C-alpha positions as semicolon CSV with decimal commas, in nm:
position;residue;x (nm);y (nm);z (nm)
1;M;9,646;7,925;13,312
2;A;9,827;8,150;13,562
3;S;10,099;8,304;13,337
4;R;9,888;8,315;13,009
5;G;9,606;8,470;13,198
6;A;9,793;8,708;13,436
7;P;9,621;9,028;13,294
8;A;9,282;8,886;13,301
9;A;9,339;8,744;13,656
10;I;9,467;9,087;13,789
11;A;9,161;9,253;13,629
12;I;8,930;9,003;13,784
13;G;9,087;9,035;14,118
14;F;9,065;9,416;14,108
15;A;8,696;9,399;14,024
16;A;8,641;9,143;14,311
17;G;8,824;9,375;14,547
18;V;8,625;9,671;14,449
19;A;8,310;9,488;14,469
20;S;8,395;9,341;14,799
21;G;8,493;9,667;14,956
22;L;8,202;9,859;14,807
23;L;7,921;9,606;14,826
24;G;8,042;9,321;15,045
25;V;8,047;9,079;14,757
26;G;8,319;8,965;14,531
27;G;8,427;8,603;14,612
28;G;8,148;8,423;14,434
29;V;7,980;8,691;14,247
30;I;8,283;8,834;14,048
31;L;8,568;8,570;14,093
32;V;8,370;8,243;14,000
33;P;8,217;8,371;13,689
34;G;8,555;8,554;13,591
35;L;8,762;8,253;13,648
36;V;8,517;8,026;13,446
37;A;8,448;8,280;13,152
38;A;8,786;8,456;13,116
39;L;9,040;8,202;13,241
40;G;8,878;7,869;13,142
41;A;8,881;7,726;13,499
42;S;8,643;7,445;13,564
43;Q;8,350;7,531;13,794
44;H;8,504;7,327;14,081
45;Q;8,844;7,496;14,020
46;A;8,694;7,839;14,019
47;H;8,505;7,774;14,345
48;A;8,825;7,647;14,522
49;T;9,041;7,933;14,363
50;S;8,799;8,205;14,472
51;L;8,812;8,095;14,831
52;A;9,179;8,120;14,822
53;A;9,172;8,480;14,675
54;I;8,886;8,610;14,898
55;V;9,106;8,553;15,224
56;P;9,352;8,847;15,156
57;I;9,064;9,045;14,987
58;G;8,856;9,007;15,302
59;L;9,145;9,089;15,544
60;V;9,233;9,410;15,365
61;G;8,869;9,526;15,352
62;F;8,825;9,430;15,707
63;A;9,125;9,629;15,813
64;V;9,000;9,939;15,633
65;F;8,663;9,899;15,804
66;A;8,794;9,836;16,136
67;L;9,019;10,133;16,130
68;D;8,713;10,341;16,066
69;G;8,524;10,163;16,363
70;R;8,266;10,010;16,125
71;V;8,301;9,642;16,237
72;N;8,067;9,457;16,481
73;Y;8,309;9,227;16,638
74;A;8,051;9,021;16,828
75;I;7,858;8,937;16,513
76;A;8,186;8,892;16,308
77;G;8,305;8,645;16,562
78;L;7,971;8,443;16,532
79;L;7,981;8,455;16,169
80;V;8,347;8,323;16,160
81;L;8,240;8,037;16,412
82;G;7,956;7,927;16,173
83;A;8,171;7,965;15,868
84;L;8,463;7,764;16,014
85;V;8,220;7,475;16,078
86;G;8,029;7,518;15,735
87;A;8,327;7,554;15,504
88;P;8,476;7,218;15,519
89;V;8,104;7,083;15,489
90;G;8,045;7,279;15,178
91;A;8,402;7,208;15,038
92;R;8,365;6,827;15,087
93;A;8,007;6,832;14,935
94;M;8,119;7,039;14,630
95;S;8,378;6,780;14,540
96;R;8,083;6,530;14,508
97;V;7,864;6,746;14,283
98;P;7,919;6,713;13,904
99;E;8,031;7,014;13,708
100;R;7,694;7,103;13,545
101;P;7,459;7,082;13,850
102;L;7,724;7,288;14,044
103;A;7,724;7,557;13,794
104;I;7,332;7,557;13,792
105;A;7,312;7,560;14,154
106;F;7,545;7,854;14,176
107;A;7,353;8,036;13,921
108;I;7,025;7,980;14,107
109;V;7,192;8,117;14,434
110;L;7,308;8,420;14,245
111;V;6,962;8,484;14,102
112;V;6,777;8,430;14,419
113;A;7,025;8,656;14,613
114;G;6,989;8,937;14,347
115;V;6,604;8,895;14,371
116;R;6,603;8,918;14,737
117;L;6,813;9,234;14,738
118;I;6,576;9,405;14,502
119;V;6,247;9,304;14,664
């Protein structure tokens, strides 16, 4: 998948980087659907791969915002603390959820988040 889909993967990564920097989203919203639709990844593989890719995307975006003085370090630290506890819980749970229900749950989260942002 990596060598055959390199141009698509780079395009998906670019879109995720732009979305992350501009809108604060990209990992799940761009990477997961892109990996599944364009590169044929399984839902499980897409979730895991997007987490690996979002680390450097997040670090670069953070650096740009930090240099501009836009980061609330106290809140960021608390978010990191919660995420470090929650991520392994979610990752272990994801491995137990079958492919189709995982895709449906992911779609529901995206729709609910979208509606909440509009309303």
